[in-house]
Short mmCIF file of C-alpha atoms in Angstrom, two decimals:
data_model
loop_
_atom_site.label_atom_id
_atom_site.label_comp_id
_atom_site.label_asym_id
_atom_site.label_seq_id
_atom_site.Cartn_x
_atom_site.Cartn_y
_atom_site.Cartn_z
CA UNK F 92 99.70 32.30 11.11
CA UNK F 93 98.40 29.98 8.39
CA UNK F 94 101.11 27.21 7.74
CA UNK F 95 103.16 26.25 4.35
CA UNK F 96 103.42 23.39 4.18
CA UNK F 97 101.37 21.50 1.12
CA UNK F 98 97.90 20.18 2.06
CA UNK F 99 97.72 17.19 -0.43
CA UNK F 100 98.01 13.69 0.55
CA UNK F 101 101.41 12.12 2.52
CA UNK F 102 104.41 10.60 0.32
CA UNK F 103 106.70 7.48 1.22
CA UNK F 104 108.01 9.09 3.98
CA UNK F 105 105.73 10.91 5.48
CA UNK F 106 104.88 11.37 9.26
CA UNK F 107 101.95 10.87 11.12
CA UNK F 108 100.52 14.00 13.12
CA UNK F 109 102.99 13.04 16.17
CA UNK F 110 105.64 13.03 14.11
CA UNK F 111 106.12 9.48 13.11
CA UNK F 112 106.48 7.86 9.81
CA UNK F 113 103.40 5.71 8.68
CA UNK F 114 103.80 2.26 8.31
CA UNK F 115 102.97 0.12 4.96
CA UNK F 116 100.60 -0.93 6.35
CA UNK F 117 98.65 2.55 7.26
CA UNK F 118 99.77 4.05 4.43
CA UNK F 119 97.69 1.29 2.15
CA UNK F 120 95.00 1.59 4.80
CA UNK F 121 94.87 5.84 4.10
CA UNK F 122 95.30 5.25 0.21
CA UNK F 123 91.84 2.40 0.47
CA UNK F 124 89.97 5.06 2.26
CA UNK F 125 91.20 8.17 0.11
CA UNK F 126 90.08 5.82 -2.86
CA UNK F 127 86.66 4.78 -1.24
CA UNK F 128 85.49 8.59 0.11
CA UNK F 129 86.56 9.61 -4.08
CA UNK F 130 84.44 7.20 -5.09
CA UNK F 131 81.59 7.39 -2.69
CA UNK F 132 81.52 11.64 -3.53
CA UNK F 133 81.61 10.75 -7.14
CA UNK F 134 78.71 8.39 -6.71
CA UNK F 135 76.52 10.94 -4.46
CA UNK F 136 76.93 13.11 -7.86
CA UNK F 137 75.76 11.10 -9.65
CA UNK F 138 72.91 10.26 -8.21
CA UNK F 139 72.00 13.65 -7.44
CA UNK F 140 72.48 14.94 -10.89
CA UNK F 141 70.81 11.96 -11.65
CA UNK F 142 67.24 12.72 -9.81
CA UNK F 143 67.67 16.40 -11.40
CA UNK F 144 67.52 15.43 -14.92
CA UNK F 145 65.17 12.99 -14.01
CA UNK F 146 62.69 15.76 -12.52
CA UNK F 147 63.75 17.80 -15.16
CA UNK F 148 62.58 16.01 -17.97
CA UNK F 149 59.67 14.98 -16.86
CA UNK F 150 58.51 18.50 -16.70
CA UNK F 151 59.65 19.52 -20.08
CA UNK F 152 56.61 18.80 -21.98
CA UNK F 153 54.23 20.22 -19.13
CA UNK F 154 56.79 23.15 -18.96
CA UNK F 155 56.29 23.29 -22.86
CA UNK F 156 52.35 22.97 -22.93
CA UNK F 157 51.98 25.39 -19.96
CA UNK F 158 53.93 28.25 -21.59
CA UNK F 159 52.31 27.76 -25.27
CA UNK F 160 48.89 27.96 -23.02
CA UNK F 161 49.80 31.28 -21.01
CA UNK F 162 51.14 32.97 -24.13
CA UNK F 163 48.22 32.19 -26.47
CA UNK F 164 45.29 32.69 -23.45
CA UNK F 165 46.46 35.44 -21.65
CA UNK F 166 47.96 37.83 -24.81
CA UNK F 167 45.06 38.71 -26.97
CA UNK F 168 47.56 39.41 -29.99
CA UNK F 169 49.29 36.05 -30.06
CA UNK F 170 45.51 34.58 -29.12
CA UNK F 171 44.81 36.53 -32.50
CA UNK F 172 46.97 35.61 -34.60
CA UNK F 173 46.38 32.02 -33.70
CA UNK F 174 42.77 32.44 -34.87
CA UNK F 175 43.34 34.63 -37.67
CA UNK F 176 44.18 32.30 -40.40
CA UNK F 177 41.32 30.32 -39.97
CA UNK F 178 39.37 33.11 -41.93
CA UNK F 179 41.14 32.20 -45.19
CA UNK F 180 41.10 28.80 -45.08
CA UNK F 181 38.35 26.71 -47.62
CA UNK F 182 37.43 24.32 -45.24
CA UNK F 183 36.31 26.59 -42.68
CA UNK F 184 34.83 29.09 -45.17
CA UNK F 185 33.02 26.32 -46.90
CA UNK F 186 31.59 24.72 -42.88
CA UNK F 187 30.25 28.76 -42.12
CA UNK F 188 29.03 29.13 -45.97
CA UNK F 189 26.73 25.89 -45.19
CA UNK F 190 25.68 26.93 -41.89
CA UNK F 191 24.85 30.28 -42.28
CA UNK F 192 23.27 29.20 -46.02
CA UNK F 193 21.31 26.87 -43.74
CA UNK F 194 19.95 29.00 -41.44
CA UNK F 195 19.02 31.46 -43.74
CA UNK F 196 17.02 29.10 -46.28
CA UNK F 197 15.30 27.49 -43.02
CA UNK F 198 13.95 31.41 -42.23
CA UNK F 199 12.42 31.45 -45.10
CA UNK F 200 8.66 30.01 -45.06
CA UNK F 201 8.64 28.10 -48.47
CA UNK F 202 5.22 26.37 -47.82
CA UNK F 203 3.75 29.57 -46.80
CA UNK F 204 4.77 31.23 -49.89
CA UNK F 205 3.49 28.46 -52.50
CA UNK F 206 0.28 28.01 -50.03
CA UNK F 207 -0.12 31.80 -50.71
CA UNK F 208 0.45 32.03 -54.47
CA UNK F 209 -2.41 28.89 -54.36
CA UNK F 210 -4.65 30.80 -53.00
CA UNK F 211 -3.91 34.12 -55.08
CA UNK F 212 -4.47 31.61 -58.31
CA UNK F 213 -7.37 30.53 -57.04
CA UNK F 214 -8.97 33.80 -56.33
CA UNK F 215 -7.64 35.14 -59.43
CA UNK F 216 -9.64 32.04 -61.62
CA UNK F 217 -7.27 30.47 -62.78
CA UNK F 218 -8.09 27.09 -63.63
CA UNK F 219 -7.73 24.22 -60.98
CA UNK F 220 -4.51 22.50 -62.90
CA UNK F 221 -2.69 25.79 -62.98
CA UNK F 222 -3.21 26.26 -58.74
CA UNK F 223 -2.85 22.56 -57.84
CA UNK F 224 0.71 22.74 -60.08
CA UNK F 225 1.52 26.02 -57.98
CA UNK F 226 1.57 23.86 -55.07
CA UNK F 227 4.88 21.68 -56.85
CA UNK F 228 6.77 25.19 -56.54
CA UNK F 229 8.13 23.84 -53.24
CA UNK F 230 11.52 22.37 -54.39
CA UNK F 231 12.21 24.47 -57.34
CA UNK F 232 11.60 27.65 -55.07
CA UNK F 233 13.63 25.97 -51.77
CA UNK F 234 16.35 25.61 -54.58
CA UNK F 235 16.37 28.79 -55.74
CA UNK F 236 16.66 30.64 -52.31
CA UNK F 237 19.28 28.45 -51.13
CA UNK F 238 21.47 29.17 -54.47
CA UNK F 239 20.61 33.01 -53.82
CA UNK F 240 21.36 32.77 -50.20
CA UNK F 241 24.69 30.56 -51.10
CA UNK F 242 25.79 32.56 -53.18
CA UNK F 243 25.61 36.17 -51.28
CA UNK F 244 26.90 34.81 -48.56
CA UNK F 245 30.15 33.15 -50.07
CA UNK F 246 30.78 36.46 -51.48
CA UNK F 247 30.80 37.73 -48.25
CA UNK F 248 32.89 34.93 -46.63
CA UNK F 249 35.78 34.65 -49.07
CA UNK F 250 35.69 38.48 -49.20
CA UNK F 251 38.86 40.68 -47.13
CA UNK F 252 36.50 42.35 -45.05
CA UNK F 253 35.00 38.68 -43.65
CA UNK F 254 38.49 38.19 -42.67
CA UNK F 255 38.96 41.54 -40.95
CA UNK F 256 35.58 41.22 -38.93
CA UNK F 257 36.90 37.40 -37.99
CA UNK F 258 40.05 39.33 -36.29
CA UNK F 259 37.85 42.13 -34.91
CA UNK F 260 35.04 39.94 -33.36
CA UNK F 261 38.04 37.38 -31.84
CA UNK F 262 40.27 40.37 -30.57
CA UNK F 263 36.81 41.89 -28.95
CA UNK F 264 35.55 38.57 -27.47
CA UNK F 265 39.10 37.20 -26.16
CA UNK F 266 39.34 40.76 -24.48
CA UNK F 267 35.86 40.34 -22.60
CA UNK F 268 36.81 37.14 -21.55
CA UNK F 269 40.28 38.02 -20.42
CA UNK F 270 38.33 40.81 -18.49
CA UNK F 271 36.38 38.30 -16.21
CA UNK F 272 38.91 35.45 -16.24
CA UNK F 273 41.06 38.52 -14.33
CA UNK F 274 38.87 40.21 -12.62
CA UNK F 275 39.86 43.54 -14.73
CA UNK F 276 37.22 46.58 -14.59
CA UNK F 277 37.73 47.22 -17.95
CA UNK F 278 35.65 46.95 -20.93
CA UNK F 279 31.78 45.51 -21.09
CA UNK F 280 32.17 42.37 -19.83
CA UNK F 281 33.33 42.11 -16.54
CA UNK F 282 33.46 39.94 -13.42
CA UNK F 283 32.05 41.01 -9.78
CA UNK F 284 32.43 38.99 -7.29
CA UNK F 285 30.64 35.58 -8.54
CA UNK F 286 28.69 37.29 -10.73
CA UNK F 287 29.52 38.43 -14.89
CA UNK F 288 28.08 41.37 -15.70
CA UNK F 289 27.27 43.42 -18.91
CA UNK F 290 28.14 47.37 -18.68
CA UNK F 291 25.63 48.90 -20.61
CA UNK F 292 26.78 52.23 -20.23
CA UNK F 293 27.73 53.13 -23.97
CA UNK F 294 24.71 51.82 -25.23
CA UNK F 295 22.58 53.85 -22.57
CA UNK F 296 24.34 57.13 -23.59
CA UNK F 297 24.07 56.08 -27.16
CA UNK F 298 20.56 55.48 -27.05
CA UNK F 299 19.82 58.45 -24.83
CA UNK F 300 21.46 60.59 -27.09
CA UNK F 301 19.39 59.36 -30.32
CA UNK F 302 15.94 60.08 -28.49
CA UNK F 303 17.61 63.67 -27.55
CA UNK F 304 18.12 63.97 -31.20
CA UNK F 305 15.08 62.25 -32.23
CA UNK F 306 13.09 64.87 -30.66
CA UNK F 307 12.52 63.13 -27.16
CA UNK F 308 13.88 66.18 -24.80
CA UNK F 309 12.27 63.88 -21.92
CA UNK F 310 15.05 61.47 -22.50
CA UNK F 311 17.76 63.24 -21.09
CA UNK F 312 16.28 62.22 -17.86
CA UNK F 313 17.45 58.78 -18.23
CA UNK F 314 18.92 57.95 -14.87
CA UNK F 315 22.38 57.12 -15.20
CA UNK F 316 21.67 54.18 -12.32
CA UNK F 317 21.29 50.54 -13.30
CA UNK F 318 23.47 50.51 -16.26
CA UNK F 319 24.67 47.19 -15.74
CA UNK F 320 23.24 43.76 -16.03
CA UNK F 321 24.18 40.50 -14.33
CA UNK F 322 24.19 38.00 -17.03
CA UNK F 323 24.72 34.68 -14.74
CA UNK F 324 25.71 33.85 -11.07
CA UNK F 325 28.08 31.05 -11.01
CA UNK F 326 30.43 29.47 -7.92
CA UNK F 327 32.80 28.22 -10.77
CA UNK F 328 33.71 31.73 -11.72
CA UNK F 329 36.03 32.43 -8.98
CA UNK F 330 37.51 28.60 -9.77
CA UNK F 331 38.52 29.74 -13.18
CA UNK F 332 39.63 33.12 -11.96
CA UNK F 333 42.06 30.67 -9.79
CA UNK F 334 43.22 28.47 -12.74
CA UNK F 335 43.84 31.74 -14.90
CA UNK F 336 46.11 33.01 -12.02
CA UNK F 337 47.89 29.74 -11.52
CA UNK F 338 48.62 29.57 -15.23
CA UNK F 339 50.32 32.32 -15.10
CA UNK F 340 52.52 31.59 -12.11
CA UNK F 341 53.42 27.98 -13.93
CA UNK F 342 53.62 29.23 -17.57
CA UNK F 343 56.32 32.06 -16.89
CA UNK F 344 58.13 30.22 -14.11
CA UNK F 345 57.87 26.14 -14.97
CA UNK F 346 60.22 26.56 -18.19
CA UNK F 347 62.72 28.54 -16.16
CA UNK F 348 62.64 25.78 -13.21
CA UNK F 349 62.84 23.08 -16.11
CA UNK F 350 65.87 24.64 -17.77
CA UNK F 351 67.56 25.13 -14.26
CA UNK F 352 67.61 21.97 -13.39
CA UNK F 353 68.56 20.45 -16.27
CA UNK F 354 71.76 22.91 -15.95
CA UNK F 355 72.29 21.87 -12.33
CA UNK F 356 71.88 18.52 -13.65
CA UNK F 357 74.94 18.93 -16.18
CA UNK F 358 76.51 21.12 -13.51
CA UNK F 359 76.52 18.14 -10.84
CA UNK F 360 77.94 15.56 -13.02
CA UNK F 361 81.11 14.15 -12.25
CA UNK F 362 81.15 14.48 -16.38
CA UNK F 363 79.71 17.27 -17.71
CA UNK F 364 80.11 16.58 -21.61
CA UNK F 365 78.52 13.17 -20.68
CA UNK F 366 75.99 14.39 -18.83
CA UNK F 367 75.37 17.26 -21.36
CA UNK F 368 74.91 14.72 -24.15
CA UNK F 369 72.63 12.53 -21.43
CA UNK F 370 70.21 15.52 -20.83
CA UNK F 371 70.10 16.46 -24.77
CA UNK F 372 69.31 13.68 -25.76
CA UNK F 373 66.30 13.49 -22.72
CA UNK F 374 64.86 15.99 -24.14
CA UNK F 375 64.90 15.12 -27.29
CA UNK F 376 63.29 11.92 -26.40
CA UNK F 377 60.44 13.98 -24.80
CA UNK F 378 59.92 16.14 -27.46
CA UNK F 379 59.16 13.11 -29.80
CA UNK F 380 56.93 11.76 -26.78
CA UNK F 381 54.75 15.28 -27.10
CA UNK F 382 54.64 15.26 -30.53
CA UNK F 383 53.29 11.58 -30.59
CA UNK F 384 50.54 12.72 -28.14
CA UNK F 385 49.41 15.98 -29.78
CA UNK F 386 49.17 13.67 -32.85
CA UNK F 387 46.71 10.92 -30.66
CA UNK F 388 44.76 13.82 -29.52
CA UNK F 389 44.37 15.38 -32.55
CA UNK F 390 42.77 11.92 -34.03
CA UNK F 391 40.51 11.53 -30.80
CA UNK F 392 39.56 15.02 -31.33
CA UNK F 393 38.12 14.58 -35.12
CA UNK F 394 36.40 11.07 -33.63
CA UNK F 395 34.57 13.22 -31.71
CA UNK F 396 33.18 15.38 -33.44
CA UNK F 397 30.20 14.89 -35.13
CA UNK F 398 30.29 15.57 -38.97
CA UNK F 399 26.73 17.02 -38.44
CA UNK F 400 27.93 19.20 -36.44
CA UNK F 401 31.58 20.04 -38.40
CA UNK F 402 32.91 18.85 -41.24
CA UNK F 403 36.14 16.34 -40.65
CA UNK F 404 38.26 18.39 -42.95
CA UNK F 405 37.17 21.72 -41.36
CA UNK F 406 37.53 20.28 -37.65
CA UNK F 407 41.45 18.91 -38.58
CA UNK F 408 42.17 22.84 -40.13
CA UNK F 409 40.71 24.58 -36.50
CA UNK F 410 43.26 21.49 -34.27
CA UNK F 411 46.17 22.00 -36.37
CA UNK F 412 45.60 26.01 -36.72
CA UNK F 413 45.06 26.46 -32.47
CA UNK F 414 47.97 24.37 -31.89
CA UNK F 415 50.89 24.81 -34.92
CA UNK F 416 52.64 27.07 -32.85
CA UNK F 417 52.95 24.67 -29.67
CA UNK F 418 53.71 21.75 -32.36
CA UNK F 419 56.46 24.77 -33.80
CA UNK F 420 58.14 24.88 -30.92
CA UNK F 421 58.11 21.36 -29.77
CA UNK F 422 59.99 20.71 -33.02
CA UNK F 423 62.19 23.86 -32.41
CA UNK F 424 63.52 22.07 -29.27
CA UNK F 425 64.04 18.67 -30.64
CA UNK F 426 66.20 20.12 -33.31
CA UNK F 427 67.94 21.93 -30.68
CA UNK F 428 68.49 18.70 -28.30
CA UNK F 429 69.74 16.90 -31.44
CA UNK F 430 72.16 20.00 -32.83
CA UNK F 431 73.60 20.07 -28.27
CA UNK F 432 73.78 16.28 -28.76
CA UNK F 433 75.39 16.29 -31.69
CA UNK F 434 78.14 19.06 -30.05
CA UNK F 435 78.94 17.03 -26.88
CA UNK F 436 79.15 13.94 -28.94
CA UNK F 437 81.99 15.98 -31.10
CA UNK F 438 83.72 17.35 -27.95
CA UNK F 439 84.35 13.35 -26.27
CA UNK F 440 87.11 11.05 -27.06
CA UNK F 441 85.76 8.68 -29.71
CA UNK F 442 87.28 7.98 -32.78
CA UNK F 443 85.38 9.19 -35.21
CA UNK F 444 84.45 12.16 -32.97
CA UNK F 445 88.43 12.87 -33.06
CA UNK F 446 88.77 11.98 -36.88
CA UNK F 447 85.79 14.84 -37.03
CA UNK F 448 87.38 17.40 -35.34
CA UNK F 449 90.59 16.54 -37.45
CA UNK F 450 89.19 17.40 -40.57
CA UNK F 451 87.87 20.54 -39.46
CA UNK F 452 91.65 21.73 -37.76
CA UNK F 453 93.37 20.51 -40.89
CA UNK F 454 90.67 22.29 -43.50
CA UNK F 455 90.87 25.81 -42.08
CA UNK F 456 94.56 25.40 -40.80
CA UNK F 457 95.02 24.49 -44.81
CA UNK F 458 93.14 27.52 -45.98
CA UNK F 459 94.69 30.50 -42.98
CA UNK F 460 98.22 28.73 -44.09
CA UNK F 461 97.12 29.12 -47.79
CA UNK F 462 96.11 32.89 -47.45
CA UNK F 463 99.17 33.73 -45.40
CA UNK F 464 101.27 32.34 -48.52
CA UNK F 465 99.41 34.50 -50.58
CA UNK F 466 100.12 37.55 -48.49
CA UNK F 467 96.91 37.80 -46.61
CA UNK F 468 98.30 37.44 -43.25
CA UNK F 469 96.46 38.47 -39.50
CA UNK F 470 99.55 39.23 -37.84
CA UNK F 471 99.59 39.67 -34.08
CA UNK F 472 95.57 39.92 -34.27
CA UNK F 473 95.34 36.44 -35.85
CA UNK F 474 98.45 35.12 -32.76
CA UNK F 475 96.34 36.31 -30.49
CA UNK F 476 92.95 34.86 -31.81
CA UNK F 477 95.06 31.55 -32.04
CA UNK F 478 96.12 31.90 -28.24
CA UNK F 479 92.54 32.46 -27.67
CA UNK F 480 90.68 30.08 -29.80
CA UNK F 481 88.94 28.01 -26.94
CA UNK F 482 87.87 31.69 -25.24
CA UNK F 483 86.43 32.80 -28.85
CA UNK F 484 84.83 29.94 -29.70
CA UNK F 485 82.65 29.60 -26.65
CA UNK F 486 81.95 33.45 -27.13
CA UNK F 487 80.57 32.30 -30.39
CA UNK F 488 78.64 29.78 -29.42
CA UNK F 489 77.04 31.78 -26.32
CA UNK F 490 76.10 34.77 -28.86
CA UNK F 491 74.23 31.84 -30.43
CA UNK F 492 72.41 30.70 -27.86
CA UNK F 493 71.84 34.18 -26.67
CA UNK F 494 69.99 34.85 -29.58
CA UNK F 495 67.75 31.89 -29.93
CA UNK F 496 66.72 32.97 -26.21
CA UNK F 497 65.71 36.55 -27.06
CA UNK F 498 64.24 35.22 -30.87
CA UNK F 499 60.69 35.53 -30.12
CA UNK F 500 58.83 32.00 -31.04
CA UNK F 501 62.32 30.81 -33.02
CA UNK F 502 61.33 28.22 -35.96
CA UNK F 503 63.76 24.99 -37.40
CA UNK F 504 64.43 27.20 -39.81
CA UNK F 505 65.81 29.99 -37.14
CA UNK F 506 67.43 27.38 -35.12
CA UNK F 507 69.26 26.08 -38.40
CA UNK F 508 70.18 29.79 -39.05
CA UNK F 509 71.64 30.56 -36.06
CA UNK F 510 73.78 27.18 -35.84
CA UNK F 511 75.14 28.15 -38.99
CA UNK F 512 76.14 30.95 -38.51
CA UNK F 513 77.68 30.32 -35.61
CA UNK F 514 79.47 27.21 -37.42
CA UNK F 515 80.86 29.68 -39.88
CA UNK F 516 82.00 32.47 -37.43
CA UNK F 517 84.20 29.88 -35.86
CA UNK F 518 85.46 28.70 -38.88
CA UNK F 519 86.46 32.34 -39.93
CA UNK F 520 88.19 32.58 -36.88
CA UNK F 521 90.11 29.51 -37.15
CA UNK F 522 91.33 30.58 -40.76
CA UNK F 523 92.07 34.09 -39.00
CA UNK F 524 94.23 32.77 -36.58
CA UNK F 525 96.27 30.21 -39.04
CA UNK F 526 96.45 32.76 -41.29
CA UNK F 527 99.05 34.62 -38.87
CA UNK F 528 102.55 33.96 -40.58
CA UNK F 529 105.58 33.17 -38.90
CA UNK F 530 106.52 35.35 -35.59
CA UNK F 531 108.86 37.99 -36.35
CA UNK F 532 112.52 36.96 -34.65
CA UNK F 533 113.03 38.66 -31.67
CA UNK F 534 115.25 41.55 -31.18
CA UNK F 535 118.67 41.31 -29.09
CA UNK F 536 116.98 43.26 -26.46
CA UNK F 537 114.09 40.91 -25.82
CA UNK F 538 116.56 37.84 -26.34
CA UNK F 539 118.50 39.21 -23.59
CA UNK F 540 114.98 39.66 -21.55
CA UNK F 541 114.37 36.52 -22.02
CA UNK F 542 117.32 34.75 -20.97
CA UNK F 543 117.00 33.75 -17.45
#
C-alpha cells in the first residue's frame, strides 16, 4: 500500500529514516547536496541542449541547399518553372540571337558566292573592272546575310511560341534525364545497367509506317528487334544513380532532423524562452551566412565564364534565375528567425519588453471597455475568452505556423501576411474578451451555493 506521507524534502524537525531528528549539522549537509545535484542537472541541460542547437545549426544551410536541390532536380515542374523565365528575358534572348545569327551567317559560303558571280561576269564579258569590283562584294554581302539572318531569327526568339518550345524542350530533356538518373523504364532515354540507351521504337514504327504508305509493302517486314541504341558505356553512371538516390533520402529527411533538433534543443533548456530566442536568432545568423555565400559564388561564377563564350549580363540572369527560389527561401527563414526572436524577446522580463506588452493590454483593454460602454458587449462568450486568453492566443499563433508549414514555397511577403494576421486575430480577441461588461450579481440561490 503506497504511503501518504509528502515526498518533498525534510523540515526543521524532521527525522532521519530510523526515526531520529537530523542534526544542524546534516540538515546543512542535505540542503549543500540538494543544491549541488539542482545545479549539476541544470548544467547537464544545458550542455546537452547546448550540443543540439549547435548540430542543429550547422545543418541548417545544408538542410536548406539540399531540399531547394531535391525539389528543383527531381520534380520536372518546379525544374520548369525554374527555367522558364529565362525565355523572356533580353539578355538571354539577345546571347541565343548572336549565337544562332552566328552560326547561321558562318553556313553560308560568302567567298564562294562572290568567287562565283566573278566568274559568271567574266564569262558573260563584262569588262575586267566590273569582275575584279565583284570580288569587293564580300563585306557588303556578309552584312547583308547576317542582318537577314538577325533579323528572322529575333522574330522568332522574342516571339510566344520561342518561349513555349523553351518549356517543351526543358520539360522533355529534364524528363530523359530524370529517366536514367533513376533508373525508370520510361520514356526514350533510359539507363541499363551501365549503359544509356536510346529507344527508338516510335521512330521505327513511324518510319515503317511512312514506307507502308509510301508504297514500300516490303517494309512492313521491319523486324521489330534492335530498336534500341546504346549511346555511351560509363562506370560513373551507376555513381550518379547513387547521388540521385542519396539526395533524396537527405533532401526530404535533413530539414525534418534540422527542425527536430532545434525543438529538442528549446525543449532541453532549463529556459525555454531563452533558449527559443538563442536558437532564432542561430538561425538567423546562418541564413545571413548562406546568403553571403550564394552572393561569393555567384561573383566566382561570372569570373569564370568566358564572355566569348556568354555574355556577363546574360550569365548573372541564368545564376540568379536557377537559384531565386533557394535565395527566396533563405530570406523567408531569416524573416521568420527575426519575427520568433522578436516574440521570445517580448515574452521575457525586460523593461521595455514589459512596457511593450503594456501598451498592447492597455490599448485593446481601452477599446473592449469602450465598446462595452457603447453597448457592444461579449457577455459570457467574451468571460470566457478572457479566462482563456493564454489557451487562445497560442491557438492563434499555432494556426499561424500551421499555415506557413503547409504554404507551398511561402515568400517575405507570405510570412509578413500570416504574422499579421495572426497579430490582429489576437488583438480581436483581446478587445472581445474586455469587451464583456460587468458579471451579472448572483442570485440568492448561487450565493447560498457558494457559501461554504
Amino acid at each position: 500500500m503506497a504511503s501518504d506521507k509528502p515526498s518533498g524534502p525534510p523540515g526543521p524537525g524532521a527525522h532521519a529514516e530510523g526515526g531520529q531528528a537530523l542534526t544542524p549539522e546534516e540538515r546543512a549537509e542535505y540542503e549543500r547536496l540538494r543544491r549541488y545535484a539542482q545545479v549539476r542537472h541544470r548544467r547537464l541541460r544545458k550542455a546537452g541542449a547546448s550540443v543540439l542547437l549547435a548540430v542543429a545549426l550547422l545543418l541548417a544551410p545544408l538542410a536548406v541547399v539540399t531540399a531547394w536541390l531535391d525539389d528543383t532536380i527531381a520534380d520536372t515542374d518546379q525544374y520548369v518553372e525554374t527555367v522558364a523565365p529565362l525565355a523572356s528575358e533580353p539578355a538571354v534572348q539577345d546571347a541565343v540571337i548572336d549565337r544562332l545569327t552566328r552560326r547561321v551567317v558562318a553556313e553560308v559560303d560568302v567567298e564562294a558566292v562572290t568567287a562565283q558571280l566573278t566568274e559568271v561576269l567574266k564569262e558573260a564579258g563584262a569588262p575586267p573592272q566590273v569582275a575584279d569590283a565583284a570580288a569587293a562584294l564580300d563585306g557588303p554581302l556578309r552584312s547583308a546575310v547576317t542582318a537577314v539572318a538577325q533579323r528572322t531569327i529575333t522574330g522568332v526568339v522574342t516571339s510566344d511560341a520561342f518561349g513555349q518550345a523553351w518549356v517543351a524542350a526543358n520539360r522533355r530533356a529534364h524528363d530523359e534525364v530524370m529517366n536514367v538518373l533513376t533508373g525508370e523504364r520510361e520514356g526514350a532515354l533510359r539507363a541499363a545497367g551501365d549503359t544509356v540507351q536510346l529507344d527508338l521504337g516510335v521512330v521505327v514504327d513511324d518510319v515503317r509506317q511512312r514506307l507502308v504508305d509510301a508504297g514500300f509493302d516490303t517494309a512492313a517486314a521491319i523486324p521489330d528487334s534492335e530498336r534500341t541504341i546504346t549511346l555511351f558505356q560509363t562506370e560513373e553512371l551507376s555513381k550518379a544513380q547513387d547521388a540521385m538516390r542519396l539526395l533524396d533520402i537527405v533532401g526530404t529527411w535533413l530539414p525534418v532532423l534540422t527542425v527536430a533538433l532545434a525543438a529538442l534543443a528549446v525543449c532541453t533548456a532549463p529556459g525555454h524562452r531563452v533558449m527559443l530566442l538563442i536558437t532564432a536568432t542561430g538561425v538567423g545568423v546562418m541564413m545571413v551566412l548562406l546568403l553571403v555565400a550564394l552572393a561569393v559564388m555567384r561573383r566566382v561564377y561570372l569570373d569564370s565564364v568566358p564572355p566569348s563564350a556568354l555574355p556577363s549580363d546574360a550569365a548573372a540572369v541564368i545564376f540568379d534565375t536557377f537559384v531565386r527560389f533557394l535565395r527566396n527561401s533563405t530570406r523567408t527563414l531569416l524573416v521568420v528567425a527575426v519575427i520568433t526572436a522578436v516574440a521570445a524577446w517580448l515574452y521575457g522580463p525586460g523593461r521595455l519588453a514589459r512596457g511593450v506588452r503594456g501598451v498592447a493590454r492597455r490599448g485593446t483593454t481601452a477599446t473592449g471597455e469602450a465598446l462595452s460602454r457603447a453597448g457592444v458587449r461579449t457577455g459570457t462568450t467574451g468571460r470566457r475568452m478572457a479566462a482563456h486568453q493564454a489557451w487562445i492566443t497560442g491557438s492563434v499563433i499555432g494556426a499561424g505556423v500551421l499555415a506557413l508549414v503547409l504554404w507551398n514555397h511561402p515568400t517575405v511577403g507570405a510570412v509578413i501576411l500570416v504574422v499579421g494576421l495572426v497579430l490582429l486575430v489576437s488583438a480581436l480577441t483581446a478587445v472581445l474578451a474586455a469587451a464583456a461588461g460587468p458579471a451579472p450579481p448572483a442570485t440568492e440561490g448561487e450565493a447560498g451555493r457558494a457559501v461554504p
